[in-house]
C-alpha atoms as an extended CHARMM CRD file, in Angstrom:
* protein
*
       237  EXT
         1         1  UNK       CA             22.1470000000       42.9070000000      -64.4080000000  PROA      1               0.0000000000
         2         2  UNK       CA             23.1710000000       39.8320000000      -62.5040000000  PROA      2               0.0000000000
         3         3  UNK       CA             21.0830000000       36.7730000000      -61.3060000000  PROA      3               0.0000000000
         4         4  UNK       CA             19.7390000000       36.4390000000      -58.3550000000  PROA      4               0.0000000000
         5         5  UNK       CA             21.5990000000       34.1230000000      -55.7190000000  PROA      5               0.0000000000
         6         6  UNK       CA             19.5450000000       30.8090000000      -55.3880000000  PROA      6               0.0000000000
         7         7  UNK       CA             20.1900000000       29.2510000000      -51.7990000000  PROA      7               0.0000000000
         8         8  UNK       CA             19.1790000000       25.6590000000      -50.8650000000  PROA      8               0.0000000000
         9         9  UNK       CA             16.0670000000       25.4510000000      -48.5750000000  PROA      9               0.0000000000
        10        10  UNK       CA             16.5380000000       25.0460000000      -44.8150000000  PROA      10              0.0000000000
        11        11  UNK       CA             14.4110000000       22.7460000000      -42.8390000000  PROA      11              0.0000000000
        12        12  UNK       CA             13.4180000000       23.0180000000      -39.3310000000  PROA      12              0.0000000000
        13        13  UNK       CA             13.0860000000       20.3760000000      -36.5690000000  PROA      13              0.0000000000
        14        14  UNK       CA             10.1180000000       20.5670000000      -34.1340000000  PROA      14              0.0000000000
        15        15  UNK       CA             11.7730000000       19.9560000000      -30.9070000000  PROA      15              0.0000000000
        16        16  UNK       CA              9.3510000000       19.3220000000      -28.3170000000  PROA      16              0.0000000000
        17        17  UNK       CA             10.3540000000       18.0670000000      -24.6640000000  PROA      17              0.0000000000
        18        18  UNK       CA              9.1780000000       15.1180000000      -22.8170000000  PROA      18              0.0000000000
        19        19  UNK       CA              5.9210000000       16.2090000000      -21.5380000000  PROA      19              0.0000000000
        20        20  UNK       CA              4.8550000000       12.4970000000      -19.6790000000  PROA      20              0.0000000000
        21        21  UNK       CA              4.0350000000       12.6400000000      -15.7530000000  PROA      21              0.0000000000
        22        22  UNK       CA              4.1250000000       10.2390000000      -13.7510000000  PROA      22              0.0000000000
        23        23  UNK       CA              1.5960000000       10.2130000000      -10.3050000000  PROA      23              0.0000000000
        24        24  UNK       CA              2.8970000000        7.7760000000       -7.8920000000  PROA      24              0.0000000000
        25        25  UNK       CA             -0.9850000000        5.6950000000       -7.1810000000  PROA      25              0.0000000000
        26        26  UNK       CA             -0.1970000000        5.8910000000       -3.0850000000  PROA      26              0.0000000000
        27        27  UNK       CA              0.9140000000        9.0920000000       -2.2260000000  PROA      27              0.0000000000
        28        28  UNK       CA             -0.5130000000       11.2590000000       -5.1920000000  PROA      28              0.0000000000
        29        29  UNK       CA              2.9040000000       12.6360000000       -5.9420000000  PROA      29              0.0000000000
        30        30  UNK       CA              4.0630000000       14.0480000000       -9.4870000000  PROA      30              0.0000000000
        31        31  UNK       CA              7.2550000000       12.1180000000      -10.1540000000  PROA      31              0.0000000000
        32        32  UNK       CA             10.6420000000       14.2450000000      -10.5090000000  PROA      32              0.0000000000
        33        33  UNK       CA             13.0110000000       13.9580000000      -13.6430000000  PROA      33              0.0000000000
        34        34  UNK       CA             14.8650000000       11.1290000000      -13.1350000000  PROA      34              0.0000000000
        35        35  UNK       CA             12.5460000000        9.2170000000      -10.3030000000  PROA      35              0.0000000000
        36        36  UNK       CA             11.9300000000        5.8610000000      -10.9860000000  PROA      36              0.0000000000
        37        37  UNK       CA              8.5760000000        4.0300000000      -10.3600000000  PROA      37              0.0000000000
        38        38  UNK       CA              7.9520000000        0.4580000000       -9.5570000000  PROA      38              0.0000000000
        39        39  UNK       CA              5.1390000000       -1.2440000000      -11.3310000000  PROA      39              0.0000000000
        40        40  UNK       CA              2.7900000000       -2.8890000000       -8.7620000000  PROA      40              0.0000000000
        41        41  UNK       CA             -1.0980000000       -4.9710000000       -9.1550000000  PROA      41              0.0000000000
        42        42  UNK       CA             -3.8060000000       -4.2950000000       -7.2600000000  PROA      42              0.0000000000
        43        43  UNK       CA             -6.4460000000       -6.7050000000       -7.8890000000  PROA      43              0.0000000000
        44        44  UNK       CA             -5.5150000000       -6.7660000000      -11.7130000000  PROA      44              0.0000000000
        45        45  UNK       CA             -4.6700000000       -3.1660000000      -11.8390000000  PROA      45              0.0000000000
        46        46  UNK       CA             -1.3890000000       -1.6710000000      -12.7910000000  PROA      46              0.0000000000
        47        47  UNK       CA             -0.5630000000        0.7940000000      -10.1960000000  PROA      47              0.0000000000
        48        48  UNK       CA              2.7270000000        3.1560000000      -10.1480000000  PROA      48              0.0000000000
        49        49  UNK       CA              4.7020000000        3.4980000000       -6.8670000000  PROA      49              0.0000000000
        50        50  UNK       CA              7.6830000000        5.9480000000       -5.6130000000  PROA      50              0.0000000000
        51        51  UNK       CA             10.7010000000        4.5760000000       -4.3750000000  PROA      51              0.0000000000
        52        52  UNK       CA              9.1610000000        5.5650000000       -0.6660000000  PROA      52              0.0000000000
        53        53  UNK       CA              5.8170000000        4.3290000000       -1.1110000000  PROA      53              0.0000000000
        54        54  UNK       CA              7.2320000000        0.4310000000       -1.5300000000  PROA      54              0.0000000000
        55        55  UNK       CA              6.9760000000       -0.7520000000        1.9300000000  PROA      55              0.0000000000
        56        56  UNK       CA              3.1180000000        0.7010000000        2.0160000000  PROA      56              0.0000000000
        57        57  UNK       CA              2.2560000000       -0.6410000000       -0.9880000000  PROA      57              0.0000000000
        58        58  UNK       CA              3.2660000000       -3.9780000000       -0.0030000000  PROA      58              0.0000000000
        59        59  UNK       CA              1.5160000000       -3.6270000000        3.6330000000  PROA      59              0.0000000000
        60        60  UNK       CA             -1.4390000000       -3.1860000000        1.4870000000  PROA      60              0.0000000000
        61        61  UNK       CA             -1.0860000000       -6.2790000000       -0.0460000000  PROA      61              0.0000000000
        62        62  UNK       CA             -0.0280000000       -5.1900000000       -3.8460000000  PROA      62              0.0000000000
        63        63  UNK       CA              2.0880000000       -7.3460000000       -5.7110000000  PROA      63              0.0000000000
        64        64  UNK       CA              5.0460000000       -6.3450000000       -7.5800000000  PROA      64              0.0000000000
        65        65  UNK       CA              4.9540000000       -6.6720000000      -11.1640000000  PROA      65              0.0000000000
        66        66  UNK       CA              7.0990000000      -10.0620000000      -12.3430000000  PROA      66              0.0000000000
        67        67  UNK       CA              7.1550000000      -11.2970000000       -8.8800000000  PROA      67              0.0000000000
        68        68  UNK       CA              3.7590000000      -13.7530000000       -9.1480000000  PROA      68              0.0000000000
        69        69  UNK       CA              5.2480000000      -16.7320000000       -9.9430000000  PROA      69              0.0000000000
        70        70  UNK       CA              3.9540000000      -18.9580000000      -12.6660000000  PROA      70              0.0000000000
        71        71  UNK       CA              4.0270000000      -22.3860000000      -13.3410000000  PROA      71              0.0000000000
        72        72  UNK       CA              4.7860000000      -22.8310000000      -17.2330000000  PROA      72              0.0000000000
        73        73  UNK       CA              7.8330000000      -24.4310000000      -16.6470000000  PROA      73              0.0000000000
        74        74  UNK       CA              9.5240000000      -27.1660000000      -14.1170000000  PROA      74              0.0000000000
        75        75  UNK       CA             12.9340000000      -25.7120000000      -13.8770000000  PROA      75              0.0000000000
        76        76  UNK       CA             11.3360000000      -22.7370000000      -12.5150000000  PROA      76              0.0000000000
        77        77  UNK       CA              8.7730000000      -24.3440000000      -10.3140000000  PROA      77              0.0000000000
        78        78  UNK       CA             12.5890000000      -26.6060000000       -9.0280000000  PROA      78              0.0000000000
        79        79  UNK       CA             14.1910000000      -22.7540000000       -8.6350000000  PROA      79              0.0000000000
        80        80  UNK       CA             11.5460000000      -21.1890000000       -6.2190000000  PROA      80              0.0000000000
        81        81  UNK       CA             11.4040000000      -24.5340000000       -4.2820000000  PROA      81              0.0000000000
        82        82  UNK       CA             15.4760000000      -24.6500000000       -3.9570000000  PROA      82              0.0000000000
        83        83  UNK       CA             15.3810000000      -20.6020000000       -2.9310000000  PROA      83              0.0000000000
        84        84  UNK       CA             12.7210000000      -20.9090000000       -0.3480000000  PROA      84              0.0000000000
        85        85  UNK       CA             14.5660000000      -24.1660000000        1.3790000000  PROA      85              0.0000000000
        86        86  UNK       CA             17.6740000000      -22.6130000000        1.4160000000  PROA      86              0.0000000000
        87        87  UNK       CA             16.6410000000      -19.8990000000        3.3970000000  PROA      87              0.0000000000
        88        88  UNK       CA             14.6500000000      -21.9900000000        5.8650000000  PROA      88              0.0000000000
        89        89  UNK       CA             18.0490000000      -23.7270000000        6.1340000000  PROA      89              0.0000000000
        90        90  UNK       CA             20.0430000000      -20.7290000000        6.7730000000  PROA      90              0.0000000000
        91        91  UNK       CA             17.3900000000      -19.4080000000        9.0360000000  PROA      91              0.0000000000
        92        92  UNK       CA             17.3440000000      -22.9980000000       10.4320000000  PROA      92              0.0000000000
        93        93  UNK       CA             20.8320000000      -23.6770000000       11.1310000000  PROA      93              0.0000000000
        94        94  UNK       CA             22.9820000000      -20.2830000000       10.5230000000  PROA      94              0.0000000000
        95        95  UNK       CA             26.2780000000      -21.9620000000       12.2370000000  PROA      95              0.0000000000
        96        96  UNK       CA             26.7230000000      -24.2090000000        8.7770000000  PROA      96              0.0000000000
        97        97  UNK       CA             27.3450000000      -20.9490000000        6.8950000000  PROA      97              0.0000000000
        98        98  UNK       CA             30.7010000000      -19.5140000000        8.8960000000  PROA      98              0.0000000000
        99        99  UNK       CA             32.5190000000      -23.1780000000        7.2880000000  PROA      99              0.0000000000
       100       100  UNK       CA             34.7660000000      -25.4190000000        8.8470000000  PROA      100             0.0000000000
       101       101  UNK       CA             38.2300000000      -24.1840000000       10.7620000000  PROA      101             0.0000000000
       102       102  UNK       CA             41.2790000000      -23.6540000000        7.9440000000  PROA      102             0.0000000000
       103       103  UNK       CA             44.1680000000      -26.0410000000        8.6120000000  PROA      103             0.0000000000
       104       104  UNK       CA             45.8310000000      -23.1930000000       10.4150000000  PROA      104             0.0000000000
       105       105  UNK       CA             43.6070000000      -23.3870000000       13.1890000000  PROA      105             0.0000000000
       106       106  UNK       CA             43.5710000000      -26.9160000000       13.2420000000  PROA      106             0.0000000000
       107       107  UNK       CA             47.5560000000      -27.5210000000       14.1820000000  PROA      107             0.0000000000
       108       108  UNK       CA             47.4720000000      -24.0540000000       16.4900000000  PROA      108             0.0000000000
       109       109  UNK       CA             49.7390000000      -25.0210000000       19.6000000000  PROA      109             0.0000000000
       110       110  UNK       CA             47.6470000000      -24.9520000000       22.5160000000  PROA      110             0.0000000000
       111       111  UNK       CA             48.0250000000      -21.6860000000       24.6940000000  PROA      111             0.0000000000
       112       112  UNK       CA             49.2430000000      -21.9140000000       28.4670000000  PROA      112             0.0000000000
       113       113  UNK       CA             46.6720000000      -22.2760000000       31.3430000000  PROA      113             0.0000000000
       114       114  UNK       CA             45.5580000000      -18.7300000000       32.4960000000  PROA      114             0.0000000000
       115       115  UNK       CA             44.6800000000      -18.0460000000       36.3850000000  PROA      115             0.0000000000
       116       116  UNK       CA             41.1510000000      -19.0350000000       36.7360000000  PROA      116             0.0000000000
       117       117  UNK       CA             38.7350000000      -15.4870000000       36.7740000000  PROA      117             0.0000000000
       118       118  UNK       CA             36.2860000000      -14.7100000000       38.9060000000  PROA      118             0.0000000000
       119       119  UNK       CA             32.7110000000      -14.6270000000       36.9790000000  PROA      119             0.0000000000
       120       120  UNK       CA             30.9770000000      -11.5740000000       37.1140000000  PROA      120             0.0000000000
       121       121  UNK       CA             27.9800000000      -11.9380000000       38.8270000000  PROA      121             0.0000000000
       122       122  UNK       CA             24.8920000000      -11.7320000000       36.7900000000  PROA      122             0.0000000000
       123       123  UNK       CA             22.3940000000       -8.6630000000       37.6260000000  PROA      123             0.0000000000
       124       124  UNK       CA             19.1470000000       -9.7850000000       39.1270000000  PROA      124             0.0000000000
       125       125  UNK       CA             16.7490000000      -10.4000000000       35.9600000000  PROA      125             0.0000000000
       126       126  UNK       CA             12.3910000000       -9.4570000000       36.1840000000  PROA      126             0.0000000000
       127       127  UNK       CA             10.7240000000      -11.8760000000       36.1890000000  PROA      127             0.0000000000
       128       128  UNK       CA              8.8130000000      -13.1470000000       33.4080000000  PROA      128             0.0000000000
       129       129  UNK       CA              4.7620000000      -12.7040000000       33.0140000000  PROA      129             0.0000000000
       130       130  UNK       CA              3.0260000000      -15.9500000000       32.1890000000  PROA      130             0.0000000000
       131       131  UNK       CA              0.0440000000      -15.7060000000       31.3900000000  PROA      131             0.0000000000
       132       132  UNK       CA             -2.9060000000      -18.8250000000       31.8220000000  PROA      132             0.0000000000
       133       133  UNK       CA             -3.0980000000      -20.6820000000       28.3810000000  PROA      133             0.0000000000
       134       134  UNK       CA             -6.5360000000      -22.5120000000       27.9800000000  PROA      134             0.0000000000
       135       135  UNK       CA             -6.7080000000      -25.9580000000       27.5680000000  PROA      135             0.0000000000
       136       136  UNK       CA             -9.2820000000      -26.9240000000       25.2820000000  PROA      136             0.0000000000
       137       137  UNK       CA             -7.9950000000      -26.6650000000       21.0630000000  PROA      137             0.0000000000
       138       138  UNK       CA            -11.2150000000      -24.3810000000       20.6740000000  PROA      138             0.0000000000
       139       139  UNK       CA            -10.4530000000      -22.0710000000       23.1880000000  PROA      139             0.0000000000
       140       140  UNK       CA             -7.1120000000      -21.8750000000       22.1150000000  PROA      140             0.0000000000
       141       141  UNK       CA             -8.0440000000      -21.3550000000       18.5480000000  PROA      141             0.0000000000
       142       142  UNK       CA            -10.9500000000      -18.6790000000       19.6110000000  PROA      142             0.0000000000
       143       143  UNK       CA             -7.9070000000      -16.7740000000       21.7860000000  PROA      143             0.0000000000
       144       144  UNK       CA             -5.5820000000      -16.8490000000       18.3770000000  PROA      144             0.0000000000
       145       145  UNK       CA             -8.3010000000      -15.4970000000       16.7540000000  PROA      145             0.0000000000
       146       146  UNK       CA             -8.4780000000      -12.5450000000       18.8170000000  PROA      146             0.0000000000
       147       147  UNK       CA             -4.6650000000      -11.5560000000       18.8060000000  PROA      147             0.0000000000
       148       148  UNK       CA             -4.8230000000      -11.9590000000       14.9270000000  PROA      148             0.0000000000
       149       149  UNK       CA             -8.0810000000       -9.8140000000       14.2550000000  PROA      149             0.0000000000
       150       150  UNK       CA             -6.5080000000       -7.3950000000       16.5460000000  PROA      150             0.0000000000
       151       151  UNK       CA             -2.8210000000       -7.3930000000       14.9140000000  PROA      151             0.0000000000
       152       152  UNK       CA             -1.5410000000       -5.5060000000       11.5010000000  PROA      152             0.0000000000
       153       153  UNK       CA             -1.1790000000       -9.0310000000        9.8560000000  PROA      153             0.0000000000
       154       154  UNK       CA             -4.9930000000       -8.8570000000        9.5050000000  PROA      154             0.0000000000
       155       155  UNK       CA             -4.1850000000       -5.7660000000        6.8710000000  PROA      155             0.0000000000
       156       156  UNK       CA             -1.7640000000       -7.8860000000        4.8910000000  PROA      156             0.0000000000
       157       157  UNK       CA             -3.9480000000      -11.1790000000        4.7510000000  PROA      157             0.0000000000
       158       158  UNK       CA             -6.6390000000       -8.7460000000        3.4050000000  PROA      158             0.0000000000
       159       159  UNK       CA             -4.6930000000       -6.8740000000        0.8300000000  PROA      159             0.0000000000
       160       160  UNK       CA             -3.4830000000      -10.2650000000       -0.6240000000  PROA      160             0.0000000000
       161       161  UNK       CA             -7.0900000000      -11.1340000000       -0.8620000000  PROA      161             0.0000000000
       162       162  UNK       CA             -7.7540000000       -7.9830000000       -3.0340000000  PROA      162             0.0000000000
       163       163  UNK       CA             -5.4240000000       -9.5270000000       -5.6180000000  PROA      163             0.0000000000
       164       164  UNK       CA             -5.9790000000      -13.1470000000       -5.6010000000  PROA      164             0.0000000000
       165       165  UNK       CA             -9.0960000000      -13.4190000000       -3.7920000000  PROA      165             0.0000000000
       166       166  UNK       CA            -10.3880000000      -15.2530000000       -0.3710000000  PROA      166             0.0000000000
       167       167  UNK       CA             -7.9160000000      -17.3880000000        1.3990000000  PROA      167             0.0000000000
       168       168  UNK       CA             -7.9410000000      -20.8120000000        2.8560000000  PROA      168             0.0000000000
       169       169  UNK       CA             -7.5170000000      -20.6850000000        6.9070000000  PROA      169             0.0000000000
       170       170  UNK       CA             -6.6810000000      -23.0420000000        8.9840000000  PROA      170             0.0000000000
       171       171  UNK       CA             -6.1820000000      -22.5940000000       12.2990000000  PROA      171             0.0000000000
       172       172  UNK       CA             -4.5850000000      -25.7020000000       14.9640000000  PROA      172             0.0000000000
       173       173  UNK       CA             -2.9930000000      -25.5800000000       18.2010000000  PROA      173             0.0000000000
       174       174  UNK       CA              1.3660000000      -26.4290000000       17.3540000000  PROA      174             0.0000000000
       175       175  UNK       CA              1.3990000000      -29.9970000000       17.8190000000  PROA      175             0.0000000000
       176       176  UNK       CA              5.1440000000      -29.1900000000       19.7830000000  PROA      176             0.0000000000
       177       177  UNK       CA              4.3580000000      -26.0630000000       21.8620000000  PROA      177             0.0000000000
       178       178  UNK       CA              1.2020000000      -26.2220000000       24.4460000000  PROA      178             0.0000000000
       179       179  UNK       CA              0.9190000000      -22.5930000000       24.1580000000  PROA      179             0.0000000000
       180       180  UNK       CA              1.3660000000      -21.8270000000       20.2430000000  PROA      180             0.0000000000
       181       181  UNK       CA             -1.5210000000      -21.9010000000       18.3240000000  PROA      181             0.0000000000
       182       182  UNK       CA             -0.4100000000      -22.4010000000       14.0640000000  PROA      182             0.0000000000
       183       183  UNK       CA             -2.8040000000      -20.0670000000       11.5800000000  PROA      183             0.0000000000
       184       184  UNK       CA             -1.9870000000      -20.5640000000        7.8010000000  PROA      184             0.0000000000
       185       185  UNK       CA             -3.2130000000      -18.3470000000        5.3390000000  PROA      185             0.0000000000
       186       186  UNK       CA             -2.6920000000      -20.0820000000        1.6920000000  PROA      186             0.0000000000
       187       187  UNK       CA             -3.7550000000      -18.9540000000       -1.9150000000  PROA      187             0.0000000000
       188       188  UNK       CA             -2.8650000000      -20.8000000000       -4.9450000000  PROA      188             0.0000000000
       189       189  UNK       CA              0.4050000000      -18.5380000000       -5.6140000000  PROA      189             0.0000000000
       190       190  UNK       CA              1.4290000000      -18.1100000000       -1.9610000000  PROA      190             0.0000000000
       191       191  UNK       CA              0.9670000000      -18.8040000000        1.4200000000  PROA      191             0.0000000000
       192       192  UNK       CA              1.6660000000      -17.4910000000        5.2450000000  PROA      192             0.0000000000
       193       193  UNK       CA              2.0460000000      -19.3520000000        8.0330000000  PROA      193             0.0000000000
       194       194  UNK       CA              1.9310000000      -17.0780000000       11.2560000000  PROA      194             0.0000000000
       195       195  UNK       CA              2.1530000000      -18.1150000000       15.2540000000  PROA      195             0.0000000000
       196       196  UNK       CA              0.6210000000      -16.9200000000       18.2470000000  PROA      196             0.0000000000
       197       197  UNK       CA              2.4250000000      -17.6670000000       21.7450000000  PROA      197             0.0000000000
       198       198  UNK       CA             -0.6780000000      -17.5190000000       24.0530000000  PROA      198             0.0000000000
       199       199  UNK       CA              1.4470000000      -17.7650000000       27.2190000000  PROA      199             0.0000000000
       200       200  UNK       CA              3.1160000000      -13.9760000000       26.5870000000  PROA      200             0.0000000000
       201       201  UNK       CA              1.9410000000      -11.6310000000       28.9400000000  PROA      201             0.0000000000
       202       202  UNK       CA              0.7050000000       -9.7130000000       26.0190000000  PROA      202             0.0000000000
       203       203  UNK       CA              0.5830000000      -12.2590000000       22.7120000000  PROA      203             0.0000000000
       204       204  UNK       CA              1.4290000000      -11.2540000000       19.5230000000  PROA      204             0.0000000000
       205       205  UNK       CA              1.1220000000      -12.2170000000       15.6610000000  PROA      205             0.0000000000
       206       206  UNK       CA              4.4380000000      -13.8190000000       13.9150000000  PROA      206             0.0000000000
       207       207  UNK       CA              5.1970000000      -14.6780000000       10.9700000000  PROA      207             0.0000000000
       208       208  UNK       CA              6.9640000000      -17.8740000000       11.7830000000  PROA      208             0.0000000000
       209       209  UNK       CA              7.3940000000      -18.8550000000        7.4770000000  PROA      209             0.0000000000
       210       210  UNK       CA              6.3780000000      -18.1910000000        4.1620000000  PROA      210             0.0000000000
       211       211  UNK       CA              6.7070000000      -19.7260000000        0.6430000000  PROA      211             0.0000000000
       212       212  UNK       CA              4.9800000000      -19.7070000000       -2.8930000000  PROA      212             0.0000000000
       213       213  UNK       CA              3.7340000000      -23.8720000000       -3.2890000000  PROA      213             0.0000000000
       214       214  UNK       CA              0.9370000000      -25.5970000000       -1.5340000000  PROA      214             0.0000000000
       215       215  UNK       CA              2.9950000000      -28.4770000000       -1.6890000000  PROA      215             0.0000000000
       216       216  UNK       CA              5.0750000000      -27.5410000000        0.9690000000  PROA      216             0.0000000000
       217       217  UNK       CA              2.0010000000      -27.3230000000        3.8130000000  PROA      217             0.0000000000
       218       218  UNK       CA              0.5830000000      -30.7270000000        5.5960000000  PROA      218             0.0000000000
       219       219  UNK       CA             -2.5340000000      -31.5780000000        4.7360000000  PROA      219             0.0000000000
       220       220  UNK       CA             -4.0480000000      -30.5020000000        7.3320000000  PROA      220             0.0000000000
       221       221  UNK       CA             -2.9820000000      -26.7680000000        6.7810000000  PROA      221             0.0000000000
       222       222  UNK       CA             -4.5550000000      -27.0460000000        3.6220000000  PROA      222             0.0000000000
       223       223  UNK       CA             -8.2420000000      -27.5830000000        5.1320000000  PROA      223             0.0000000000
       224       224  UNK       CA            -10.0970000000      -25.0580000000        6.0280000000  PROA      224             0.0000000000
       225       225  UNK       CA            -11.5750000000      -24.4710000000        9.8360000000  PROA      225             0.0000000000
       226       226  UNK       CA            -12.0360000000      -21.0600000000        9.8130000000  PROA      226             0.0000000000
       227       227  UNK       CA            -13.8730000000      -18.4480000000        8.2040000000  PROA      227             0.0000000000
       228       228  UNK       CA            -12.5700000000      -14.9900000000        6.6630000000  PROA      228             0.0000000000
       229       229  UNK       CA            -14.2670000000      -12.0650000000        5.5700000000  PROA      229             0.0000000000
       230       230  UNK       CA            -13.4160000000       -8.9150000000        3.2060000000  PROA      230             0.0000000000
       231       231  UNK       CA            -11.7390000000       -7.0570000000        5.8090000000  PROA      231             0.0000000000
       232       232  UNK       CA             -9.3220000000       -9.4750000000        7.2220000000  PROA      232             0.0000000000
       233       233  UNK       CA            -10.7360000000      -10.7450000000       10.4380000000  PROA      233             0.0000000000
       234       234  UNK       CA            -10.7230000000      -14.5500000000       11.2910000000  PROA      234             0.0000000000
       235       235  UNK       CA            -13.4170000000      -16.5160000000       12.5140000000  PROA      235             0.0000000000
       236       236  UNK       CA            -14.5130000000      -19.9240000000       13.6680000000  PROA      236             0.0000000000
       237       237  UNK       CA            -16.7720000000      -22.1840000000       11.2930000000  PROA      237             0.0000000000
């Protein structure tokens, strides 16, 4: 009688598949395979947003994970100040970035005199609404205060304020433009400066400039002359 066959033992792998869901913290959606999700604070919070739910969750005033800036070192401090002024310069004075003419341009033979054209004449344009700016700096102020409380910017200042709590505002009429009244919002990571034209027909909110160091305001848009409560809305002191 023969032996039985011996075989080796065979061992089995537990293969289990990735079970993790992700819920995008705006729109409540389960995240497909694949789908990405951005990592955003709220208030010291970790939050998870879509790929379509950026733009809200930066109306609301969330903050992108990474994008705080911090101050342990000089050479980045120097980075974020270079960045910012080069885009005020570019937004400043855009003709500097086409360059000079090449020499090819430069030694271009002149072209013969053409027959002078007659100029199109231009179609009648409406005229504009101007509306009466008050004189006084408080009434000004108090009338910038109104289009601001009454704008979406009042949304942003007040999401911003959810993360890195209440701002400094100071409000002044533009020391430049009799109708533009100047209202800066500033924290100690960031600031917004934002203009109102009080001579449109209808004024609105701008943001006229932004940036990331307090250094970069006057002193006088670092005092504070107005008040600001949890929702948003401006108010004189």
């Amino acid at each position: 009688m023969s032996a039985p066959v011996q075989s080796d033992r065979v061992t089995t792998k537990d293969i289990r598949p990735d079970l993790a869901i992700t819920i995008c913290d705006v729109c409540g959606r389960t995240l497909l395979r694949g789908e990405h999700a951005e990592v955003y604070i709220d208030g010291g919070a970790r939050r998870s947003v879509c790929e379509l739910c950026k733009p809200r969750a930066l109306q609301e005033g969330w903050l992108r994970e990474g994008t705080v800036p911090t101050y342990d070192g000089s050479q980045a401090t120097a980075a974020r100040r270079g960045s910012l002024l080069g885009r005020l310069r570019r937004r400043r004075d855009p003709e500097r970035s086409l360059g000079a003419p090449g020499p090819e341009e430069a030694v271009a033979e002149p072209e013969a005199p053409r027959a002078p054209q007659r100029r199109p004449r231009e179609p009648t344009r409406e005229p504009r609404h101007v509306r009466a700016v008050p004189m006084g700096a408080e009434q000004k102020i108090a009338s910038a205060i109104e289009v601001f409380n009454n704008s979406q910017h009042r949304r942003t200042v007040a999401g911003v304020a959810r993360s890195l709590g209440a701002p400094t505002v100071s409000i002044h009429p533009n020391e430049g433009h009799s109708s533009m009244v100047d209202i800066v919002a500033s924290w100690e990571l960031c600031w917004y400066r934002y203009e109102v034209d009080l001579s449109d027909e209808e004024p609105v909110v701008r943001v006229a400039a932004q940036g990331y160091e307090l250094d970069e305001l006057s002193p006088r848009e670092r005092e504070s002359n107005a008040s600001y409560d949890q929702h948003g809305a401006l108010g004189p002191l």
